PDB file of C-alpha atoms in Angstrom:
ATOM      1  CA  MET A   1      17.186   8.310  24.913  1.00  0.00           C
ATOM      2  CA  ASP A   2      13.881   6.635  24.288  1.00  0.00           C
ATOM      3  CA  ILE A   3      11.972   7.913  21.251  1.00  0.00           C
ATOM      4  CA  PRO A   4       8.298   8.494  21.938  1.00  0.00           C
ATOM      5  CA  GLY A   5       5.928   5.876  20.365  1.00  0.00           C
ATOM      6  CA  TRP A   6       4.083   8.342  18.375  1.00  0.00           C
ATOM      7  CA  LEU A   7       7.225   9.672  16.810  1.00  0.00           C
ATOM      8  CA  GLN A   8       8.409   6.205  16.026  1.00  0.00           C
ATOM      9  CA  ALA A   9       5.072   5.463  14.365  1.00  0.00           C
ATOM     10  CA  GLY A  10       5.269   8.638  12.311  1.00  0.00           C
ATOM     11  CA  GLY A  11       8.852   7.951  11.261  1.00  0.00           C
ATOM     12  CA  TRP A  12       8.190   4.461  10.074  1.00  0.00           C
ATOM     13  CA  GLY A  13       5.045   5.552   8.339  1.00  0.00           C
ATOM     14  CA  LEU A  14       6.972   8.304   6.600  1.00  0.00           C
ATOM     15  CA  LEU A  15       9.734   5.859   5.611  1.00  0.00           C
ATOM     16  CA  ALA A  16       7.276   3.450   3.996  1.00  0.00           C
ATOM     17  CA  GLY A  17       5.369   6.282   2.352  1.00  0.00           C
ATOM     18  CA  GLY A  18       8.739   7.710   1.173  1.00  0.00           C
ATOM     19  CA  ALA A  19       8.906   4.861  -1.330  1.00  0.00           C
ATOM     20  CA  LEU A  20       6.213   6.632  -3.302  1.00  0.00           C
ATOM     21  CA  MET A  21       8.655   9.606  -3.782  1.00  0.00           C
ATOM     22  CA  LEU A  22      11.425   7.247  -4.740  1.00  0.00           C
ATOM     23  CA  GLY A  23       9.217   5.495  -7.258  1.00  0.00           C
ATOM     24  CA  ALA A  24       8.001   8.881  -8.522  1.00  0.00           C
ATOM     25  CA  ALA A  25      11.373  10.232  -8.977  1.00  0.00           C
ATOM     26  CA  ALA A  26      12.423   7.232 -11.088  1.00  0.00           C
ATOM     27  CA  GLY A  27       9.162   7.393 -13.006  1.00  0.00           C
ATOM     28  CA  VAL A  28       9.583  11.048 -14.029  1.00  0.00           C
ATOM     29  CA  ARG A  29      13.251  10.606 -14.946  1.00  0.00           C
ATOM     30  CA  TYR A  30      13.725   7.270 -16.411  1.00  0.00           C
ATOM     31  CA  GLN A  31      11.863   5.146 -18.956  1.00  0.00           C
ATOM     32  CA  VAL A  32      11.471   2.126 -16.716  1.00  0.00           C
ATOM     33  CA  PRO A  33      10.204  -0.963 -18.491  1.00  0.00           C
ATOM     34  CA  GLN A  34       6.595  -1.681 -17.549  1.00  0.00           C
ATOM     35  CA  ARG A  35       7.411  -5.408 -17.134  1.00  0.00           C
ATOM     36  CA  LEU A  36       9.906  -4.567 -14.410  1.00  0.00           C
ATOM     37  CA  VAL A  37       7.360  -2.287 -12.704  1.00  0.00           C
ATOM     38  CA  ALA A  38       4.784  -5.271 -12.892  1.00  0.00           C
ATOM     39  CA  ALA A  39       7.324  -7.682 -11.473  1.00  0.00           C
ATOM     40  CA  ILE A  40       7.965  -5.438  -8.443  1.00  0.00           C
ATOM     41  CA  MET A  41       4.249  -4.971  -8.094  1.00  0.00           C
ATOM     42  CA  ALA A  42       3.683  -8.787  -8.117  1.00  0.00           C
ATOM     43  CA  PHE A  43       6.458  -9.241  -5.480  1.00  0.00           C
ATOM     44  CA  GLY A  44       4.908  -6.507  -3.394  1.00  0.00           C
ATOM     45  CA  SER A  45       1.505  -8.096  -3.572  1.00  0.00           C
ATOM     46  CA  GLY A  46       2.908 -11.321  -2.194  1.00  0.00           C
ATOM     47  CA  VAL A  47       4.586  -9.485   0.645  1.00  0.00           C
ATOM     48  CA  LEU A  48       1.404  -7.591   1.519  1.00  0.00           C
ATOM     49  CA  ILE A  49      -0.711 -10.786   1.558  1.00  0.00           C
ATOM     50  CA  SER A  50       1.775 -12.496   3.803  1.00  0.00           C
ATOM     51  CA  ALA A  51       2.080  -9.536   6.107  1.00  0.00           C
ATOM     52  CA  LEU A  52      -1.732  -9.049   6.574  1.00  0.00           C
ATOM     53  CA  SER A  53      -2.162 -12.794   7.133  1.00  0.00           C
ATOM     54  CA  PHE A  54       0.569 -13.422   9.710  1.00  0.00           C
ATOM     55  CA  GLU A  55       1.100  -9.946  11.066  1.00  0.00           C
ATOM     56  CA  LEU A  56      -2.426  -8.465  11.082  1.00  0.00           C
ATOM     57  CA  MET A  57      -5.143 -11.095  11.172  1.00  0.00           C
ATOM     58  CA  ASP A  58      -3.414 -13.359  13.652  1.00  0.00           C
ATOM     59  CA  GLU A  59      -2.757 -10.554  16.037  1.00  0.00           C
ATOM     60  CA  ALA A  60      -6.265  -9.202  15.649  1.00  0.00           C
ATOM     61  CA  VAL A  61      -7.742 -12.570  16.496  1.00  0.00           C
ATOM     62  CA  GLU A  62      -5.496 -12.937  19.509  1.00  0.00           C
ATOM     63  CA  THR A  63      -6.314  -9.447  20.686  1.00  0.00           C
ATOM     64  CA  GLY A  64     -10.105  -9.366  20.261  1.00  0.00           C
ATOM     65  CA  GLY A  65     -11.406 -12.662  19.135  1.00  0.00           C
ATOM     66  CA  LEU A  66     -12.632 -14.035  15.776  1.00  0.00           C
ATOM     67  CA  ALA A  67     -16.072 -12.306  15.745  1.00  0.00           C
ATOM     68  CA  SER A  68     -14.716  -8.713  15.897  1.00  0.00           C
ATOM     69  CA  THR A  69     -11.943  -9.522  13.570  1.00  0.00           C
ATOM     70  CA  ALA A  70     -14.103 -11.072  10.912  1.00  0.00           C
ATOM     71  CA  ALA A  71     -16.534  -8.127  11.092  1.00  0.00           C
ATOM     72  CA  GLY A  72     -13.798  -5.575  10.736  1.00  0.00           C
ATOM     73  CA  PHE A  73     -12.154  -7.501   7.872  1.00  0.00           C
ATOM     74  CA  VAL A  74     -15.372  -7.572   5.821  1.00  0.00           C
ATOM     75  CA  ILE A  75     -16.127  -3.935   6.670  1.00  0.00           C
ATOM     76  CA  GLY A  76     -12.651  -2.876   5.612  1.00  0.00           C
ATOM     77  CA  ALA A  77     -12.819  -4.667   2.278  1.00  0.00           C
ATOM     78  CA  GLY A  78     -16.182  -3.189   1.610  1.00  0.00           C
ATOM     79  CA  ILE A  79     -15.195   0.325   2.450  1.00  0.00           C
ATOM     80  CA  TYR A  80     -12.087   0.172   0.158  1.00  0.00           C
ATOM     81  CA  THR A  81     -14.023  -1.535  -2.660  1.00  0.00           C
ATOM     82  CA  GLY A  82     -16.679   1.214  -2.629  1.00  0.00           C
ATOM     83  CA  ALA A  83     -14.140   3.973  -2.530  1.00  0.00           C
ATOM     84  CA  ASN A  84     -12.048   2.306  -5.342  1.00  0.00           C
ATOM     85  CA  TRP A  85     -15.192   1.957  -7.456  1.00  0.00           C
ATOM     86  CA  LEU A  86     -16.022   5.544  -7.219  1.00  0.00           C
ATOM     87  CA  LEU A  87     -12.425   6.544  -8.097  1.00  0.00           C
ATOM     88  CA  ALA A  88     -12.316   4.231 -10.996  1.00  0.00           C
ATOM     89  CA  ARG A  89     -15.249   6.108 -12.482  1.00  0.00           C
ATOM     90  CA  LYS A  90     -13.246   9.380 -12.036  1.00  0.00           C
ATOM     91  CA  GLY A  91     -10.245   8.035 -13.970  1.00  0.00           C
ATOM     92  CA  ALA A  92      -8.103   6.347 -11.308  1.00  0.00           C
ATOM     93  CA  LYS A  93      -8.778   2.672 -12.319  1.00  0.00           C
ATOM     94  CA  HIS A  94      -5.337   2.192 -13.861  1.00  0.00           C
ATOM     95  CA  ARG A  95      -3.400   4.471 -11.338  1.00  0.00           C
ATOM     96  CA  LYS A  96      -0.610   1.862 -11.043  1.00  0.00           C
ATOM     97  CA  ARG A  97       0.187   1.812 -14.802  1.00  0.00           C
ATOM     98  CA  SER A  98       2.969   3.736 -16.417  1.00  0.00           C
ATOM     99  CA  THR A  99       1.404   3.132 -19.814  1.00  0.00           C
ATOM    100  CA  PRO A 100      -2.199   4.015 -20.679  1.00  0.00           C
ATOM    101  CA  PRO A 101      -4.615   1.097 -21.371  1.00  0.00           C
ATOM    102  CA  GLU A 102      -5.614   0.378 -24.907  1.00  0.00           C
ATOM    103  CA  GLY A 103      -8.160   2.960 -26.147  1.00  0.00           C
ATOM    104  CA  ALA A 104      -7.323   5.531 -23.421  1.00  0.00           C
ATOM    105  CA  ASP A 105      -6.041   9.081 -24.087  1.00  0.00           C
ATOM    106  CA  PRO A 106      -2.401   9.241 -22.929  1.00  0.00           C
ATOM    107  CA  LYS A 107      -2.658  13.060 -22.593  1.00  0.00           C
ATOM    108  CA  ALA A 108      -5.685  13.116 -20.457  1.00  0.00           C
ATOM    109  CA  LYS A 109      -5.182  15.219 -17.312  1.00  0.00           C
ATOM    110  CA  GLY A 110      -8.476  14.798 -15.636  1.00  0.00           C
ATOM    111  CA  SER A 111      -7.600  11.762 -13.728  1.00  0.00           C
ATOM    112  CA  GLY A 112      -4.625  13.282 -11.911  1.00  0.00           C
ATOM    113  CA  THR A 113      -6.540  14.216  -8.875  1.00  0.00           C
ATOM    114  CA  ALA A 114      -8.303  10.813  -8.826  1.00  0.00           C
ATOM    115  CA  ILE A 115      -4.951   9.013  -9.076  1.00  0.00           C
ATOM    116  CA  ALA A 116      -3.566  10.965  -6.095  1.00  0.00           C
ATOM    117  CA  ILE A 117      -6.678  10.217  -4.021  1.00  0.00           C
ATOM    118  CA  GLY A 118      -6.668   6.607  -5.144  1.00  0.00           C
ATOM    119  CA  ALA A 119      -2.935   6.411  -3.831  1.00  0.00           C
ATOM    120  CA  LEU A 120      -4.008   8.006  -0.661  1.00  0.00           C
ATOM    121  CA  ILE A 121      -6.844   5.439   0.051  1.00  0.00           C
ATOM    122  CA  ASP A 122      -4.368   2.697  -0.952  1.00  0.00           C
ATOM    123  CA  GLY A 123      -1.818   3.956   1.691  1.00  0.00           C
ATOM    124  CA  ILE A 124      -3.883   5.033   4.674  1.00  0.00           C
ATOM    125  CA  PRO A 125      -4.946   1.524   5.878  1.00  0.00           C
ATOM    126  CA  GLU A 126      -1.308   0.302   5.446  1.00  0.00           C
ATOM    127  CA  SER A 127       0.031   3.269   7.510  1.00  0.00           C
ATOM    128  CA  ILE A 128      -2.480   2.924  10.302  1.00  0.00           C
ATOM    129  CA  VAL A 129      -1.403  -0.694  10.588  1.00  0.00           C
ATOM    130  CA  ILE A 130       2.221   0.350  10.967  1.00  0.00           C
ATOM    131  CA  GLY A 131       1.203   2.577  13.854  1.00  0.00           C
ATOM    132  CA  LEU A 132      -0.876  -0.069  15.505  1.00  0.00           C
ATOM    133  CA  SER A 133       1.979  -2.594  15.320  1.00  0.00           C
ATOM    134  CA  LEU A 134       3.830  -0.321  17.922  1.00  0.00           C
ATOM    135  CA  VAL A 135       0.894  -0.397  20.393  1.00  0.00           C
ATOM    136  CA  GLY A 136       2.112  -3.566  22.216  1.00  0.00           C
ATOM    137  CA  GLY A 137       5.460  -1.968  22.962  1.00  0.00           C
ATOM    138  CA  GLU A 138       7.466  -4.686  21.206  1.00  0.00           C
ATOM    139  CA  GLY A 139       8.637  -2.551  18.282  1.00  0.00           C
ATOM    140  CA  VAL A 140       7.399  -1.992  14.799  1.00  0.00           C
ATOM    141  CA  SER A 141       6.447  -4.811  12.479  1.00  0.00           C
ATOM    142  CA  MET A 142       9.353  -4.808  10.058  1.00  0.00           C
ATOM    143  CA  ALA A 143       7.535  -7.254   7.807  1.00  0.00           C
ATOM    144  CA  MET A 144       4.628  -4.718   7.547  1.00  0.00           C
ATOM    145  CA  VAL A 145       7.033  -1.816   6.896  1.00  0.00           C
ATOM    146  CA  ALA A 146       8.814  -3.794   4.166  1.00  0.00           C
ATOM    147  CA  ALA A 147       5.410  -4.797   2.646  1.00  0.00           C
ATOM    148  CA  VAL A 148       4.141  -1.318   2.495  1.00  0.00           C
ATOM    149  CA  PHE A 149       7.505   0.023   1.118  1.00  0.00           C
ATOM    150  CA  LEU A 150       7.617  -2.605  -1.639  1.00  0.00           C
ATOM    151  CA  SER A 151       4.037  -1.875  -2.575  1.00  0.00           C
ATOM    152  CA  ASN A 152       4.492   1.833  -2.668  1.00  0.00           C
ATOM    153  CA  LEU A 153       7.589   1.824  -4.881  1.00  0.00           C
ATOM    154  CA  PRO A 154       5.940   0.544  -8.028  1.00  0.00           C
ATOM    155  CA  GLU A 155       2.828   2.667  -7.362  1.00  0.00           C
ATOM    156  CA  GLY A 156       4.844   5.827  -7.282  1.00  0.00           C
ATOM    157  CA  LEU A 157       6.890   4.777 -10.189  1.00  0.00           C
ATOM    158  CA  SER A 158       4.109   3.727 -12.555  1.00  0.00           C
ATOM    159  CA  SER A 159       1.630   6.482 -11.491  1.00  0.00           C
ATOM    160  CA  ALA A 160       4.125   9.246 -11.833  1.00  0.00           C
ATOM    161  CA  ALA A 161       5.165   8.052 -15.289  1.00  0.00           C
ATOM    162  CA  GLY A 162       1.548   8.019 -16.345  1.00  0.00           C
ATOM    163  CA  MET A 163       0.990  11.540 -14.927  1.00  0.00           C
ATOM    164  CA  LYS A 164       4.113  12.803 -16.732  1.00  0.00           C
ATOM    165  CA  ARG A 165       2.860  11.341 -19.999  1.00  0.00           C
ATOM    166  CA  ALA A 166      -0.465  13.191 -19.451  1.00  0.00           C
ATOM    167  CA  GLY A 167       1.555  16.417 -19.382  1.00  0.00           C
ATOM    168  CA  GLN A 168       1.838  17.204 -15.693  1.00  0.00           C
ATOM    169  CA  SER A 169       5.007  19.085 -14.458  1.00  0.00           C
ATOM    170  CA  THR A 170       7.662  17.300 -12.518  1.00  0.00           C
ATOM    171  CA  GLY A 171       7.082  19.794  -9.618  1.00  0.00           C
ATOM    172  CA  TYR A 172       3.418  19.066  -9.562  1.00  0.00           C
ATOM    173  CA  ILE A 173       4.013  15.266  -9.574  1.00  0.00           C
ATOM    174  CA  MET A 174       6.659  15.212  -6.853  1.00  0.00           C
ATOM    175  CA  GLY A 175       4.593  17.556  -4.775  1.00  0.00           C
ATOM    176  CA  ILE A 176       1.611  15.282  -4.906  1.00  0.00           C
ATOM    177  CA  TRP A 177       3.606  12.188  -3.869  1.00  0.00           C
ATOM    178  CA  ALA A 178       5.500  14.101  -1.177  1.00  0.00           C
ATOM    179  CA  ALA A 179       2.074  15.153   0.347  1.00  0.00           C
ATOM    180  CA  ILE A 180       0.908  11.560   0.138  1.00  0.00           C
ATOM    181  CA  ALA A 181       4.073  10.376   1.926  1.00  0.00           C
ATOM    182  CA  VAL A 182       3.578  12.920   4.681  1.00  0.00           C
ATOM    183  CA  ALA A 183      -0.046  11.831   5.058  1.00  0.00           C
ATOM    184  CA  SER A 184       1.183   8.261   5.401  1.00  0.00           C
ATOM    185  CA  GLY A 185       3.406   9.348   8.289  1.00  0.00           C
ATOM    186  CA  LEU A 186       0.475  11.122   9.934  1.00  0.00           C
ATOM    187  CA  ALA A 187      -1.838   8.112   9.452  1.00  0.00           C
ATOM    188  CA  ALA A 188       0.790   5.920  11.166  1.00  0.00           C
ATOM    189  CA  THR A 189       0.971   8.506  14.003  1.00  0.00           C
ATOM    190  CA  ALA A 190      -2.836   8.546  14.367  1.00  0.00           C
ATOM    191  CA  GLY A 191      -2.795   4.703  14.338  1.00  0.00           C
ATOM    192  CA  PHE A 192      -0.635   4.729  17.427  1.00  0.00           C
ATOM    193  CA  THR A 193      -1.895   7.766  19.383  1.00  0.00           C
ATOM    194  CA  LEU A 194      -5.597   7.615  18.740  1.00  0.00           C
ATOM    195  CA  LEU A 195      -6.260   3.941  18.868  1.00  0.00           C
ATOM    196  CA  HIS A 196      -3.944   2.396  21.528  1.00  0.00           C
ATOM    197  CA  GLU A 197      -6.365   2.851  24.404  1.00  0.00           C
ATOM    198  CA  PHE A 198      -9.349   1.285  22.670  1.00  0.00           C
ATOM    199  CA  PRO A 199     -10.803  -2.031  24.148  1.00  0.00           C
ATOM    200  CA  PRO A 200      -9.171  -5.153  22.753  1.00  0.00           C
ATOM    201  CA  GLU A 201     -12.253  -6.024  20.679  1.00  0.00           C
ATOM    202  CA  ILE A 202     -12.356  -2.556  19.084  1.00  0.00           C
ATOM    203  CA  LEU A 203      -8.676  -2.631  18.496  1.00  0.00           C
ATOM    204  CA  ALA A 204      -8.893  -5.939  16.757  1.00  0.00           C
ATOM    205  CA  ALA A 205     -11.791  -4.787  14.605  1.00  0.00           C
ATOM    206  CA  ILE A 206      -9.751  -1.679  13.532  1.00  0.00           C
ATOM    207  CA  THR A 207      -6.739  -3.802  12.614  1.00  0.00           C
ATOM    208  CA  ALA A 208      -8.878  -6.135  10.639  1.00  0.00           C
ATOM    209  CA  VAL A 209     -10.622  -3.184   8.964  1.00  0.00           C
ATOM    210  CA  ALA A 210      -7.136  -2.073   7.729  1.00  0.00           C
ATOM    211  CA  ALA A 211      -6.267  -5.601   6.718  1.00  0.00           C
ATOM    212  CA  GLY A 212      -9.469  -6.073   4.711  1.00  0.00           C
ATOM    213  CA  GLY A 213      -8.862  -2.774   3.013  1.00  0.00           C
ATOM    214  CA  VAL A 214      -5.270  -3.724   2.116  1.00  0.00           C
ATOM    215  CA  LEU A 215      -6.304  -7.194   0.687  1.00  0.00           C
ATOM    216  CA  ALA A 216      -9.054  -5.572  -1.380  1.00  0.00           C
ATOM    217  CA  MET A 217      -6.465  -3.045  -2.639  1.00  0.00           C
ATOM    218  CA  VAL A 218      -4.066  -5.843  -3.643  1.00  0.00           C
ATOM    219  CA  VAL A 219      -6.624  -7.755  -5.548  1.00  0.00           C
ATOM    220  CA  ASP A 220      -8.363  -4.792  -7.157  1.00  0.00           C
ATOM    221  CA  THR A 221      -5.367  -2.795  -8.244  1.00  0.00           C
ATOM    222  CA  MET A 222      -1.980  -4.481  -7.782  1.00  0.00           C
ATOM    223  CA  ILE A 223      -2.434  -8.064  -9.024  1.00  0.00           C
ATOM    224  CA  PRO A 224      -4.370  -7.255 -12.221  1.00  0.00           C
ATOM    225  CA  GLU A 225      -1.760  -4.677 -13.252  1.00  0.00           C
ATOM    226  CA  ALA A 226       1.077  -7.041 -12.437  1.00  0.00           C
ATOM    227  CA  PHE A 227      -0.506 -10.029 -14.323  1.00  0.00           C
ATOM    228  CA  GLU A 228      -1.077  -7.977 -17.412  1.00  0.00           C
ATOM    229  CA  GLU A 229       2.685  -7.557 -17.958  1.00  0.00           C
ATOM    230  CA  THR A 230       4.219 -10.663 -16.251  1.00  0.00           C
ATOM    231  CA  HIS A 231       1.468 -13.156 -17.309  1.00  0.00           C
ATOM    232  CA  ASP A 232       2.398 -16.704 -16.550  1.00  0.00           C
ATOM    233  CA  PHE A 233       5.213 -15.646 -14.142  1.00  0.00           C
ATOM    234  CA  ALA A 234       2.896 -13.529 -11.917  1.00  0.00           C
ATOM    235  CA  GLY A 235       1.997 -16.434  -9.593  1.00  0.00           C
ATOM    236  CA  LEU A 236       5.714 -17.393  -9.056  1.00  0.00           C
ATOM    237  CA  ILE A 237       6.687 -13.815  -8.269  1.00  0.00           C
ATOM    238  CA  VAL A 238       3.818 -13.211  -5.874  1.00  0.00           C
ATOM    239  CA  THR A 239       4.829 -16.517  -4.251  1.00  0.00           C
ATOM    240  CA  ALA A 240       8.410 -15.172  -3.857  1.00  0.00           C
ATOM    241  CA  GLY A 241       7.128 -12.056  -2.192  1.00  0.00           C
ATOM    242  CA  PHE A 242       4.904 -14.041   0.110  1.00  0.00           C
ATOM    243  CA  LEU A 243       7.796 -16.274   1.228  1.00  0.00           C
ATOM    244  CA  ALA A 244      10.099 -13.445   1.707  1.00  0.00           C
ATOM    245  CA  ALA A 245       7.667 -11.609   4.085  1.00  0.00           C
ATOM    246  CA  PHE A 246       6.793 -14.878   5.939  1.00  0.00           C
ATOM    247  CA  THR A 247      10.412 -15.510   6.518  1.00  0.00           C
ATOM    248  CA  LEU A 248      11.078 -11.961   7.735  1.00  0.00           C
ATOM    249  CA  SER A 249       8.129 -12.195  10.100  1.00  0.00           C
ATOM    250  CA  LYS A 250       9.599 -15.355  11.624  1.00  0.00           C
ATOM    251  CA  PHE A 251      13.056 -13.823  12.124  1.00  0.00           C
ATOM    252  CA  SER A 252      11.514 -10.669  13.721  1.00  0.00           C
ATOM    253  CA  THR A 253       9.619 -12.624  16.394  1.00  0.00           C
TER     254      THR A 253
END
């Protein structure tokens, strides 16, 4: 029995978003070393950079040309950067950390909502891309699913640990991340159902918007937090993640 495309998109988006819950469960239950979290984050950064380079931008250019792709890419980065700047002012600047930055109040609860919204804007572009990868009828991009999963795992882990330290209950924390995981599945479904009939130029621009948002997210939130703990090894770990995703993309074609 053939599974409808919209259902496949939602399932893959939910799977990738489910890594947030896995990470959150580990974050509230175990004292995971921040250096390990940072190493996973660095690896996930490399995976995402590779996936958006070879899975998103290449496909967008082939679909709708360089002009629409470039325009969408810059717009996506700009939208994400603006939203991230606003959230940073509300307390979500260090949402991927399990330990508070120097000088911060480890018991502060005011940033909990901002952290959740920040995770949502991190995940929506990624999830839309997962849905879009099914539009051509050739199956989901496994490299993109793996990239999103690996980037969500440390985010759920570190953010949940930070929220627990701020005094939030386990039920509240897991509920927040479950809702974001479901939203990721819905975003992937929307990426497939609402966008698949658009003209090639528009579809390319939308894909590039998501790619620009993902790249801005990696540079603004993931790499700085990863480098802070892994230091001189960050570049090597990011390189390993990039190579792993690049290899996966070649085997899946």
